[in-house]
Coordinates of C-alpha atoms in Angstrom, one line a residue:
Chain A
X1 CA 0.0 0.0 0.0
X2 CA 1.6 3.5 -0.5
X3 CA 0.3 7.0 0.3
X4 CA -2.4 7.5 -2.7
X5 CA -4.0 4.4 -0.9
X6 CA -5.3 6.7 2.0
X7 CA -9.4 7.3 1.7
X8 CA -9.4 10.9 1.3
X9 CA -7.5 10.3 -1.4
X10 CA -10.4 8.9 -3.4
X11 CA -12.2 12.0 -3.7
X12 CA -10.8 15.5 -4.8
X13 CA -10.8 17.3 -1.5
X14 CA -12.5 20.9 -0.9
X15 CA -9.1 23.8 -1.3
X16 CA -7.9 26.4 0.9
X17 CA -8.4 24.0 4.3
X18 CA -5.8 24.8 6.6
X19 CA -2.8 22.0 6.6
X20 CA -3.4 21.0 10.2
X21 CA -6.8 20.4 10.0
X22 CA -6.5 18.7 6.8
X23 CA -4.1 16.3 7.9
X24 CA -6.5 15.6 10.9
X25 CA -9.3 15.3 8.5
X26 CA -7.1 12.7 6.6
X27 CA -6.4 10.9 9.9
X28 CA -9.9 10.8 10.9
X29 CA -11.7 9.4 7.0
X30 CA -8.7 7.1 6.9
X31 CA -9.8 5.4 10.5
X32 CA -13.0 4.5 8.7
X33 CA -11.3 1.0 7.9
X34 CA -11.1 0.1 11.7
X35 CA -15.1 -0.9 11.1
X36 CA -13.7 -3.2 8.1
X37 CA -11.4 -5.1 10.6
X38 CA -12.9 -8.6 11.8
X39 CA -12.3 -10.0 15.2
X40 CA -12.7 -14.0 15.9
X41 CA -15.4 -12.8 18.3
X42 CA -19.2 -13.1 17.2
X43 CA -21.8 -10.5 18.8
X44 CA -24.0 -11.6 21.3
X45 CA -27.3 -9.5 19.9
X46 CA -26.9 -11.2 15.9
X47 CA -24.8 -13.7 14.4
X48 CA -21.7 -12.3 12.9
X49 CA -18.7 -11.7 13.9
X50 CA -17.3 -8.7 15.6
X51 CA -15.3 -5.9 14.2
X52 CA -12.6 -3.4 15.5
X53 CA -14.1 -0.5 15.9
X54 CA -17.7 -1.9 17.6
X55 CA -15.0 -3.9 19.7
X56 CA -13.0 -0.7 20.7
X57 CA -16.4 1.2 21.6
X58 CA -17.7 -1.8 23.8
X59 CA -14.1 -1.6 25.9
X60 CA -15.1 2.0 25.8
X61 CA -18.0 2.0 27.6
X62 CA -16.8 -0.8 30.3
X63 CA -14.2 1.0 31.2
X64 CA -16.7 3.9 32.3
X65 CA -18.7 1.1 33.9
X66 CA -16.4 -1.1 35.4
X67 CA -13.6 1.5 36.4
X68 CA -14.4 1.1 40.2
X69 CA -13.3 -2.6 40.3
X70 CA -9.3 -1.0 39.6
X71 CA -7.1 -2.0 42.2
X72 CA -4.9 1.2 41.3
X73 CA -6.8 4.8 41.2
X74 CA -6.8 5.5 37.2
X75 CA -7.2 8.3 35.1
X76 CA -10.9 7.2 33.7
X77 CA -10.0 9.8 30.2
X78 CA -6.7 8.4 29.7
X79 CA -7.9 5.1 29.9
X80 CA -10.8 6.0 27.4
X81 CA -8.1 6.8 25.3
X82 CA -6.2 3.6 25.5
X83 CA -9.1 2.0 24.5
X84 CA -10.3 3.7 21.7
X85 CA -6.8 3.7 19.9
X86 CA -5.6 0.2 20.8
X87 CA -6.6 -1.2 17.6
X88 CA -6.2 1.3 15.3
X89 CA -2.8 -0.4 13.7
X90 CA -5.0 -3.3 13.3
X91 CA -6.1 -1.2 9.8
X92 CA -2.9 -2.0 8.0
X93 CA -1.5 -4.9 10.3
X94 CA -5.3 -6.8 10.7
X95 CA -6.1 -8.4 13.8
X96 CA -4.2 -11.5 15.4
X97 CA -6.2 -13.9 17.1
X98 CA -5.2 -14.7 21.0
X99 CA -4.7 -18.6 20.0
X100 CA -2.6 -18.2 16.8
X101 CA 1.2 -19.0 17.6
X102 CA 2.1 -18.1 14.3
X103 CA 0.5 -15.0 13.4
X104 CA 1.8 -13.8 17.2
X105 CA 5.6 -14.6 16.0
X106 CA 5.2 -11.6 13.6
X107 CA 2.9 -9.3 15.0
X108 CA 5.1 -6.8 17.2
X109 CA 7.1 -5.9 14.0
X110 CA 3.6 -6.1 11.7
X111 CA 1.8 -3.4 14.4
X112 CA 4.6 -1.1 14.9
X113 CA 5.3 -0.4 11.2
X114 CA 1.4 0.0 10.7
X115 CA 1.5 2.5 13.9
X116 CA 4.7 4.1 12.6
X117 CA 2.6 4.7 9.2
X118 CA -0.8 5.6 10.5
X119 CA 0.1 8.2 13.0
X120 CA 1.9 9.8 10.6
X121 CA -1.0 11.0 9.0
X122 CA -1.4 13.3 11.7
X123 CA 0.1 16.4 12.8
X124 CA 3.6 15.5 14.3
X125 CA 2.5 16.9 18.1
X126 CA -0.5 14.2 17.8
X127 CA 1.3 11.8 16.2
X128 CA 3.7 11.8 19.2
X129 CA 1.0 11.9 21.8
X130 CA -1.2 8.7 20.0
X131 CA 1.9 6.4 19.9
X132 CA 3.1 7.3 23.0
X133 CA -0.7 5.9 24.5
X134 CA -0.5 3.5 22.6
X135 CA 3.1 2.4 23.2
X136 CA 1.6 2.7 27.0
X137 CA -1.5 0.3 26.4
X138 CA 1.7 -2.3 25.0
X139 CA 3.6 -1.7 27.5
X140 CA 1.1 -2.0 30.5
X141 CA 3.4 -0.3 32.7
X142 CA 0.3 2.4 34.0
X143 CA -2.5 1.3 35.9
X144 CA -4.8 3.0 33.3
X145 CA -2.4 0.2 30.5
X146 CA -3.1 -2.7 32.7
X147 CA -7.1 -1.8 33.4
X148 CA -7.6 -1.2 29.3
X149 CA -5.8 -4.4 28.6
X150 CA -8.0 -6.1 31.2
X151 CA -11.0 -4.8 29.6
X152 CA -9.6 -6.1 26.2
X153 CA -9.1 -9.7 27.8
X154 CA -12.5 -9.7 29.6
X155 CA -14.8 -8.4 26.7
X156 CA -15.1 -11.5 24.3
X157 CA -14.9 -13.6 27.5
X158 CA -18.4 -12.2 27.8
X159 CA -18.9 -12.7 24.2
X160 CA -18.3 -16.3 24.4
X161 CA -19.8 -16.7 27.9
X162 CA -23.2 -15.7 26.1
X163 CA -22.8 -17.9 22.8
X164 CA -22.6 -20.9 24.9
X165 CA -19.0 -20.7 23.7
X166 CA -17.6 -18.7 20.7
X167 CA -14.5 -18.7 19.9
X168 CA -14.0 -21.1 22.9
X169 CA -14.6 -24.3 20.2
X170 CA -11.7 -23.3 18.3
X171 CA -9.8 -26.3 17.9
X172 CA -7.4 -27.5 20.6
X173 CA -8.1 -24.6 23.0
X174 CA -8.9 -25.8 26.5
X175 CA -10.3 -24.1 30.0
X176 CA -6.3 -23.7 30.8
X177 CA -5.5 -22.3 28.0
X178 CA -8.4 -19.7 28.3
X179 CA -7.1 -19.1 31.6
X180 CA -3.6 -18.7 30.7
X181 CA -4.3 -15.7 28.3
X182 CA -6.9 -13.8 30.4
X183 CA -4.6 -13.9 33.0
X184 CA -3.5 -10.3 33.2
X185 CA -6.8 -9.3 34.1
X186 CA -5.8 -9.9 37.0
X187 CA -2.9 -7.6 37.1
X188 CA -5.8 -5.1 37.1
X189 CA -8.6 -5.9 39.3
X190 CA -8.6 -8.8 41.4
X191 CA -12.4 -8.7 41.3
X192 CA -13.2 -8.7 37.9
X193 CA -10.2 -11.7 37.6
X194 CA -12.3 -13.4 40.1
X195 CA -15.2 -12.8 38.0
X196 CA -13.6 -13.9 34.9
X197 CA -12.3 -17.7 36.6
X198 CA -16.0 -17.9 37.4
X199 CA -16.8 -17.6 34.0
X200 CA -14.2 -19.5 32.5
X201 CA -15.4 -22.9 35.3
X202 CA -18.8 -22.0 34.6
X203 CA -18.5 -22.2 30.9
X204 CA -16.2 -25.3 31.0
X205 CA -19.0 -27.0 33.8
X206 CA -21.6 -26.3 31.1
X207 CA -19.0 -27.9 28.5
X208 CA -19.4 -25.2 26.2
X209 CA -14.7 -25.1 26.4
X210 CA -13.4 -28.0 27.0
X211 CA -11.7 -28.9 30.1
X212 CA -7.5 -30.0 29.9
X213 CA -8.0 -32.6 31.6
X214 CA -11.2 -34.5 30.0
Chain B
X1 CA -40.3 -6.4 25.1
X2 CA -40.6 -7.1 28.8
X3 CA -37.5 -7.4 31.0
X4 CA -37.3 -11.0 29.8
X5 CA -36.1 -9.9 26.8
X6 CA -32.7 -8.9 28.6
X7 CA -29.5 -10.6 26.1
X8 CA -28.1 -11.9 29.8
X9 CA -31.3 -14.0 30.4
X10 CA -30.6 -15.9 27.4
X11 CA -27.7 -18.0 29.2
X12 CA -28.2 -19.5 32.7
X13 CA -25.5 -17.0 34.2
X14 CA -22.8 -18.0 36.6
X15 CA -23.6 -18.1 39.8
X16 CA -22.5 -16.4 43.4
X17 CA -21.6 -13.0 41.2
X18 CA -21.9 -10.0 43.7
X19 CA -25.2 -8.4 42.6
X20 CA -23.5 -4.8 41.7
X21 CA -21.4 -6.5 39.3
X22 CA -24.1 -8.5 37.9
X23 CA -26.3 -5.6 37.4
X24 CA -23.1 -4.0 35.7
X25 CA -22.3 -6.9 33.3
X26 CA -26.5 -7.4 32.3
X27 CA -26.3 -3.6 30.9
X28 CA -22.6 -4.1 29.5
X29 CA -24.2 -7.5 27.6
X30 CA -27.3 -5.0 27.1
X31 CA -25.5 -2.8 25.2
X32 CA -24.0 -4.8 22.4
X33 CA -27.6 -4.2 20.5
X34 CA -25.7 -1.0 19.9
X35 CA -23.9 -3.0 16.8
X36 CA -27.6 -4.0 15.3
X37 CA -29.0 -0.2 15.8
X38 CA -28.5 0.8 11.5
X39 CA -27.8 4.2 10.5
X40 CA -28.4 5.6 6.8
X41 CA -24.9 7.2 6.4
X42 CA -22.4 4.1 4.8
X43 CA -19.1 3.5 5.5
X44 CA -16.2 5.0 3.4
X45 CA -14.3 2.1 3.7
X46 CA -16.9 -0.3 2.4
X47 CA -19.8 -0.3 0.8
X48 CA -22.3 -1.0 3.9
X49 CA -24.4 1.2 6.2
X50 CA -22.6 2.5 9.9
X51 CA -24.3 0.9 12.9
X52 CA -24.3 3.1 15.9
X53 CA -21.6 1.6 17.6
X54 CA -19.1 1.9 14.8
X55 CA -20.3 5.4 15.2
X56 CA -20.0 6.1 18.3
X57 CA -16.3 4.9 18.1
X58 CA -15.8 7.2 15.4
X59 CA -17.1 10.4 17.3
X60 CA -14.7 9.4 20.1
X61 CA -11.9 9.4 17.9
X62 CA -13.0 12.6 16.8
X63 CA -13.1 14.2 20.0
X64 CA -9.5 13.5 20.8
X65 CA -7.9 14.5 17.3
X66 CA -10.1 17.5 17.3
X67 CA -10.6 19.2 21.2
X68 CA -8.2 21.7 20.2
X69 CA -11.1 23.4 18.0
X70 CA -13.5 24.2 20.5
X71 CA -14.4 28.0 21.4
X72 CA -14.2 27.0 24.7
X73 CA -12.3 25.1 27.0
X74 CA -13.6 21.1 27.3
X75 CA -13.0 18.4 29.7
X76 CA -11.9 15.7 27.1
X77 CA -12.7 12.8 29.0
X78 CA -16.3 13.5 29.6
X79 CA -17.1 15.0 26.2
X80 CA -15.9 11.4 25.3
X81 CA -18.3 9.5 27.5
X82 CA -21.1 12.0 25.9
X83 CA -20.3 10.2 22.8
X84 CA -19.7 7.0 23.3
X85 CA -23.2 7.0 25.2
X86 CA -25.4 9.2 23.3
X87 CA -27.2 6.8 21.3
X88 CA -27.6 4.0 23.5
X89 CA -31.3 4.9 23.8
X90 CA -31.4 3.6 20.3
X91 CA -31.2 0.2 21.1
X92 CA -34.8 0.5 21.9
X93 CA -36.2 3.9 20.4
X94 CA -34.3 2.9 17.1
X95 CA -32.3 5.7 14.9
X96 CA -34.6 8.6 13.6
X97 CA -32.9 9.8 10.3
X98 CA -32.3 13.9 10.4
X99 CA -34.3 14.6 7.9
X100 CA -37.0 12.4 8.8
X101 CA -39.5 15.2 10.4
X102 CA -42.0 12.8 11.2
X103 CA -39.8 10.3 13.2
X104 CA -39.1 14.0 15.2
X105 CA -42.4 14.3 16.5
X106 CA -42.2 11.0 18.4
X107 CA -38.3 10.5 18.9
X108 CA -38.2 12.8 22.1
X109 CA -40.8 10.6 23.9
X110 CA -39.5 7.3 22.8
X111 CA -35.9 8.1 23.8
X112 CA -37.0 9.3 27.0
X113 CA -38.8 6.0 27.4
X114 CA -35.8 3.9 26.2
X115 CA -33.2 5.5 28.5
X116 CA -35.4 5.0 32.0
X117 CA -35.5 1.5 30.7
X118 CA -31.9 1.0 29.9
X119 CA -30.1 2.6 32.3
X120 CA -32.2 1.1 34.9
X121 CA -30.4 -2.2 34.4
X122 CA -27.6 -0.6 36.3
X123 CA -26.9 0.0 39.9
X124 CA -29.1 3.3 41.1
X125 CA -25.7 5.5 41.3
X126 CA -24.8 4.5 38.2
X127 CA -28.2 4.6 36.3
X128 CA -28.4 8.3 37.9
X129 CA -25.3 9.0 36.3
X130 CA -25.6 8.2 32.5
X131 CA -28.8 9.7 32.3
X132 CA -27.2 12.8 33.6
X133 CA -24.8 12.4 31.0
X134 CA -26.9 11.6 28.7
X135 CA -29.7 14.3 29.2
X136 CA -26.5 16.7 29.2
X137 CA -26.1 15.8 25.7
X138 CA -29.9 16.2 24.9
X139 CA -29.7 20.0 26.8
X140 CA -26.4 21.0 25.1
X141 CA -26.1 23.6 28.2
X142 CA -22.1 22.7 28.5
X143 CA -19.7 23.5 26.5
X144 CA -18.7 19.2 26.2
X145 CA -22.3 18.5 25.1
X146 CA -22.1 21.1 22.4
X147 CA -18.9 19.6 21.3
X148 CA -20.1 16.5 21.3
X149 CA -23.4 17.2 19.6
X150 CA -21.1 19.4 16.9
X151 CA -18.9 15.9 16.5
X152 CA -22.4 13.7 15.8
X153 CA -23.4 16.2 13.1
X154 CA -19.7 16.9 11.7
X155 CA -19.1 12.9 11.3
X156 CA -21.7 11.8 8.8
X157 CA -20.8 15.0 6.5
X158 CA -17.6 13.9 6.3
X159 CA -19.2 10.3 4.8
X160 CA -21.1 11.9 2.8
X161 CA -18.5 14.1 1.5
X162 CA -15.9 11.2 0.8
X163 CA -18.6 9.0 -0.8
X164 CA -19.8 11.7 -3.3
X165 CA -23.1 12.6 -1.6
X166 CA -24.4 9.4 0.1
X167 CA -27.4 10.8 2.4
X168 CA -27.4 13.9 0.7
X169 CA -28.8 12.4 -2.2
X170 CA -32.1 11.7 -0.2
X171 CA -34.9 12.6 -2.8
X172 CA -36.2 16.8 -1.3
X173 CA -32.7 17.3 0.6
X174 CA -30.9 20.6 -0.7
X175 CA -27.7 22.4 0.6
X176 CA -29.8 24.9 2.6
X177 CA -31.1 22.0 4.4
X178 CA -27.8 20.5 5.5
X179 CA -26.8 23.6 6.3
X180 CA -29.5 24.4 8.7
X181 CA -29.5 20.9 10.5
X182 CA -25.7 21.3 10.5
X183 CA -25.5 24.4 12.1
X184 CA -25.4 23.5 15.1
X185 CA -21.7 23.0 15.0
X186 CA -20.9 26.5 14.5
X187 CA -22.3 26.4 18.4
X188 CA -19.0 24.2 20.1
X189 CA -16.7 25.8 16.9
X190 CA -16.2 28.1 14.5
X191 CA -13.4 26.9 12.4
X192 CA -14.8 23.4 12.7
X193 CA -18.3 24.7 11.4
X194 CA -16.2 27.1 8.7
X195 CA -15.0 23.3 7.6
X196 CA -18.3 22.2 7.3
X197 CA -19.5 24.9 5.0
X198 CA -16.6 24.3 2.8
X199 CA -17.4 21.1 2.5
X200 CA -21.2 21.3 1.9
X201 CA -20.5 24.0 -0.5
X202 CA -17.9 22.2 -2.4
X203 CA -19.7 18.9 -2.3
X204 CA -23.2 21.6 -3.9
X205 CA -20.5 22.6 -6.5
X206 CA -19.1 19.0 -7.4
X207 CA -23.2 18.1 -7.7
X208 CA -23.1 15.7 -5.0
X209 CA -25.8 17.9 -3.0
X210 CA -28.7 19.8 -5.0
X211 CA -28.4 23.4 -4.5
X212 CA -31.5 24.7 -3.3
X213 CA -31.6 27.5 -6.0
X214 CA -30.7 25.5 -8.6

């Protein structure tokens, strides 16, 4: 993909827009292909699967719900904004499901050139300030990092929980392995980890994910 | 639809979950209707209508590239939870096109309606809080709901504009008419609503948009 791939490029734009606010403008049509990036996760309320940008709004409004359960005071905006850009590189580097080895190998490298090439679309002040939140929601060194990851983990646990399973019949994927990558929900709230481990045995008592050792 | 109807009551839940965060998860399941609710505007990146989650998302993006634009000063993080809320009542009043003006007549009531019925799946702190925020964004009294409501109109013109008219092309619609329903973003900014004349009177020139005189 080069340059004259970007969306606004598709239709002569209207002249004598200022430079900063065009390049914004630019930023903000070309994000438009977040709602063109499918998860592994199906919706609860119809039977498709889920894309990035309905994904990033659900986090959205959990955070604002489920904030309280933090076991470190966080910065509710901030966090908003972890949430809502997390996923943007997904646009150019498409989305990586949890259980595939493979595909994780190469996705560091794959997400930071797509970062390094869609923040550049903006101005350079915001282009600074977007990586450095997101390089913060990788890094999950803030407790705002570690309570938007959390929401990320614990979101299409609830998807799955309420389709009687989801992605949780892929192939080879058991309760522990569940367990294993929600994890570091619990490096957020030890309540809504709790929560989650209920979910996970309640699903597995159910047999809607299989148990390790069946 | 009856309470009965709730997406959580479609799965036997697990059980022994503290009943504040069960409350919290049946309106965080709730809201994933959000992705069903259609709009009319479609997608630049694809050839598909926006549902009101994807658009939602989209404002919030907005609101974080484009706070530097408002007359006067904004609390980011809350103008973002104006957004990311604003339509949830649509999940059961459904989405009244703008320039449907019979839809109008009714859409207050209904909305009113849906939102004591929504936000009453949370905890009573939390119910009193969104509908706060939300009837902040109905009132646009603060400076973050005018913002906000400026963001909900701006967004769709820019679809419109980068797909060569889309919902402009509704049969009666002139530019005078999109100008007047637009307004309302010269409210929260004037070089944000200055951008919106540009573009509805370069999209008028272009033929996209009939010109009312024409």
């Amino acid at each position: 993909m080069t340059d004259d791939d970007r969306l606004i490029d598709r239709v002569p734009q209207p002249p004598d827009v200022p430079s900063r606010l065009a390049a914004q403008i630019a930023f903000i049509v070309e994000v438009d292909r977040l709602k063109t990036v499918l998860r592994r996760s199906v919706l609860v309320a119809d039977d498709r699967r889920e894309n990035d940008a309905e994904h990033s709004w659900h986090l959205a409004l959990m955070v604002t719900v489920l904030a309280e359960y933090a076991d470190e005071p966080i910065d509710v905006g901030r966090t908003l904004k972890l949430v809502l850009l997390h996923d943007l590189v997904e646009i150019y580097a498409g989305d990586t499901f949890l259980y595939d080895e493979e595909g994780a190998a190469t996705q560091e490298a794959r997400e930071r050139e797509a970062a390094d090439r869609l923040f550049a679309l903006l101005p350079d002040d915001q282009c600074a300030g977007f990586r450095a939140l997101w390089d913060e929601f990788e890094e999950r060194r803030t407790p705002e990092a570690r309570f938007a990851k959390a929401m990320d983990r614990l979101q299409p646990l609830l998807l799955n929980y309420n389709n009687k399973g989801g992605t949780w019949r892929t192939p080879g994927v058991t309760d522990a392995d569940v367990r294993r990558r929600k994890s570091v929900i619990g490096d957020a709230s030890a309540d809504l980890w709790s929560y989650a481990r209920t979910l996970i045995a309640e699903g597995t008592r159910r047999e809607w994910l299989p148990a390790a050792d069946a």
